[in-house]
Every structure is written in C-alpha cells, then in structure tokens.
Amino acid sequence: MDRLDNTVRPYAWGSPTAIPHLLGVEPTGEPQAEMWMGAHPGAPSRTSRGTLVEVIEADPHKELGKAAVDRFGPRLPFLLKILAAGAPLSLQVHPDLEQARKGYEDEERRGIPLDAPHRNYKDANHKPELICALTEFDGLCGFRAPARAADLLDGLGIDSLKPYVDLLHAHPEDAALREILTAILTADPEEMAHTVTAAAAACDRLAGDYAPYAGIAHHYPGDPGVLAAMLLNHVRLQPGEALFLGAGIPHAYLSGLGVEIMANSDNVLRCGLTPKHVDVPELLRIVRFEPGDPRVLRPEAGPDGEELYETPIDEFRLSRYVLPEGARPHDLTLSTPQILLCTAGSVLAGEHHLTPGQSVFVPAGEKAEASGAGTVFRATVVA
C-alpha cells in the first residue's frame, strides 16, 4: 500500500480556499482547482517507489491484477480528483467510446498536433464521470424540457430572444433543442454579446431561478454560453449526493467542493463559457438532445458498511465508508486496484494514518483494512 503525494492543478476557476481548508493548510492566495490522484501522465501521483505511472509500468499484472489488465490494458483506467470550483467551468460534453476512437484516429490521420488548441480528441477513450458533493455543490446537467427553457428565456423580456423562445416551442423537442443551440453558437458574435449583456442585467434584476445565470454571466460577460446554460437544468447537490455524467450530456460545474472520478481521458468538446476552441459541427454531432430531469444519486448501502454510487460503466466504481469511533476494522481487500481517499476525520488505512485530503494506492489483491473515525472514499474498477 503506497501513500500518494498528489499534484494540485491551479486552473483559474479554482477556489483559493476550499482545498487548503480540506487539507488543513494555509491558502496561498492562488486558485487551487483540482487535486489529481492516479496515473494520468499529465500529473501522476508520486509514491516512495516512483510515480504511479512508473510503478504500474514496472509490473502491471501485480499492481492492477490480471482481470483489470485483460479488460482495460496495462494502465489504471480511472482518475480520482478533489475538485474545488470557485467559478463556473466551461460548458462541455464528452464523446462515447466509439466517437472518441474515430475522432482520435481522424485527427491523428490529419496530423493535428496533440497540443494544438483546435484539437478535440487527445486520446481514444471516452470520459464518463461522477461528481460527489463534499459541500453544497452547484452545477448544470442535461437539457431542460424545451417549454421550461422557453419560459425562462421569455421571462427576461428581451426582444432579441423572442426567436429563440419560438424555436423552443417547435416539435419534436430534440430537433428544437438542436436548432436553438446551433442558433446560439453560430449567431453574429457582436449581436450575441449585446443580447447576453441584456440577459445578464435581467438575470441580476430578477434573481430567484435566474440567480445562477447571473453569476455565470458575471464570470463570462458576453459569452453565448450564458444563453446555452439557460437551456440546462440547474442542480444543487447536498453533501453526499452525486451526479453521473455520461457521453453527450452537456454539463458544467458552478461552485462547490467534491470528489470526482472519471475514465482516464482528456476528451472534451466545449459549448461555451470558455476562451478555448469551440468546434460547433463536432459538438452538435456529439451532444445528445434529450430533455429530462437529472438523476441525483445517493449512496446505496451495501455489505460491511460500504455505500456505493451506482453507475453504468466499468472503468470506475466509487463508494464510501463512514467509520464511527470504535468500530471494528473494515476489510477492503479486492482483486482490483484501489485508491483510498480520506475526506473527513482520521482514518487508518493499513499502516498509513490518513487525514482529510490524504490518499493511498492499494495494489490488486493487497490486504487492506480501514478503521478510525472518519470518511474514506474507495475508487476501483469493475473487472
């Protein structure tokens, strides 16, 4: 069992205080957005045996187990993060596995450099993800029913939005959503900036259901993504609640601290709220124009105190243990690789004493026990 030394990524949208507060250290004044735990080559966790990438490459079968290697190859198929949003992230979607493979092969064939700003596919993998709130956590997830989105836009009282309101009343609903997102993203930039500015002022004035979008507009003035965001469901998670984000589902995180787990991929197609490249034709090919209420996940009680967040994919499996003072040790031994992350209290994982924000990597089949008084998340795979 290896204690992990993890990198914190200083993206501009990160909270300057949330991760330091969790870790019990003084803030630096700089944004601290994500702490990565895993074997992603961009920022692999470090151990006493080298980086986790080096540890796994030295003996994949020993570290990951035969079943995981046979299923996913000689690499850790998930990336675990602590995510701290102090400002909205970009509005985005992720491809499914077939779309990612074809997109990656196409861009490789065309010779687009991996670090090119207009590159869409950095790898051939999909990127389903799960966010579990540690604090109250705000986000956007999936399309609202078009009639509800029309009411929201109409309530702003802006003449230039009337054509969009009319579009949203058209049928079928998926075609209406596709048409309005296309219209928003391909509109004249100068005209759209004026409309977004007027919409932002109205959101400020109206507050209530409009408050999240006023906040978004404050961070991204004039960005067409502000209007695209109003097509989506606003979700507020309470601590312990989670959202699963599958392929093609437009989403954005707005604020809060959470544990995030995802398939080990960098494939992102952006819809707005970003200065980065937005490939509208490719985006429209990937987005699933399916309205509906987002499904908030709550952990399901399992054997021996495990609380599981059920998801339909196998690259990751996230659960947690809330350990009461004086309880017997919990046997966490598995035939698959694990990362154990403490988020509250004090937990003994094997010989490692973990406080909030600290984590360990457990090789496949390695004896693992957890005890103490606190909360520990377990990330592994289904193989």
Short mmCIF file of N, CA and C in Angstrom, two decimals, residues 22 323 342-348 353-358 371-376:
data_model
loop_
_atom_site.label_atom_id
_atom_site.label_comp_id
_atom_site.label_asym_id
_atom_site.label_seq_id
_atom_site.Cartn_x
_atom_site.Cartn_y
_atom_site.Cartn_z
N LEU A 22 -9.64 21.92 3.32
CA LEU A 22 -9.77 20.47 3.48
C LEU A 22 -8.47 19.87 4.00
N LEU A 323 -16.95 5.85 8.94
CA LEU A 323 -16.48 4.99 10.03
C LEU A 323 -16.76 5.64 11.38
N CYS A 342 -9.24 9.83 2.21
CA CYS A 342 -9.91 10.32 3.40
C CYS A 342 -10.44 11.73 3.13
N THR A 343 -11.70 11.99 3.49
CA THR A 343 -12.27 13.33 3.31
C THR A 343 -12.75 13.95 4.62
N ALA A 344 -12.75 13.19 5.70
CA ALA A 344 -13.18 13.74 6.99
C ALA A 344 -12.62 12.87 8.10
N GLY A 345 -12.34 13.50 9.25
CA GLY A 345 -11.90 12.75 10.43
C GLY A 345 -10.49 12.22 10.30
N SER A 346 -10.28 11.04 10.83
CA SER A 346 -8.96 10.42 10.86
C SER A 346 -9.14 8.93 10.61
N VAL A 347 -8.46 8.41 9.58
CA VAL A 347 -8.65 7.02 9.15
C VAL A 347 -7.30 6.32 9.11
N LEU A 348 -7.24 5.09 9.61
CA LEU A 348 -6.06 4.25 9.50
C LEU A 348 -6.29 3.28 8.36
N HIS A 353 -1.74 6.49 8.38
CA HIS A 353 -2.72 7.34 9.06
C HIS A 353 -3.11 8.47 8.11
N LEU A 354 -4.40 8.53 7.73
CA LEU A 354 -4.87 9.50 6.74
C LEU A 354 -5.75 10.55 7.40
N THR A 355 -5.49 11.79 7.05
CA THR A 355 -6.35 12.91 7.43
C THR A 355 -6.97 13.47 6.14
N PRO A 356 -7.92 14.39 6.24
CA PRO A 356 -8.63 14.84 5.03
C PRO A 356 -7.70 15.29 3.90
N GLY A 357 -7.97 14.73 2.72
CA GLY A 357 -7.20 15.04 1.53
C GLY A 357 -6.05 14.09 1.27
N GLN A 358 -5.76 13.18 2.22
CA GLN A 358 -4.67 12.23 2.03
C GLN A 358 -5.20 10.91 1.47
N SER A 371 -9.89 1.70 9.50
CA SER A 371 -10.52 1.89 10.81
C SER A 371 -10.33 3.35 11.21
N GLY A 372 -10.94 3.72 12.33
CA GLY A 372 -10.82 5.08 12.81
C GLY A 372 -12.18 5.73 12.92
N ALA A 373 -12.20 7.04 12.88
CA ALA A 373 -13.44 7.80 12.93
C ALA A 373 -13.38 8.85 11.84
N GLY A 374 -14.01 8.57 10.70
CA GLY A 374 -13.95 9.50 9.58
C GLY A 374 -14.62 8.92 8.35
N THR A 375 -14.39 9.58 7.22
CA THR A 375 -14.98 9.16 5.96
C THR A 375 -13.85 8.84 4.98
N VAL A 376 -13.96 7.69 4.34
CA VAL A 376 -12.99 7.29 3.31
C VAL A 376 -13.73 6.88 2.05
#
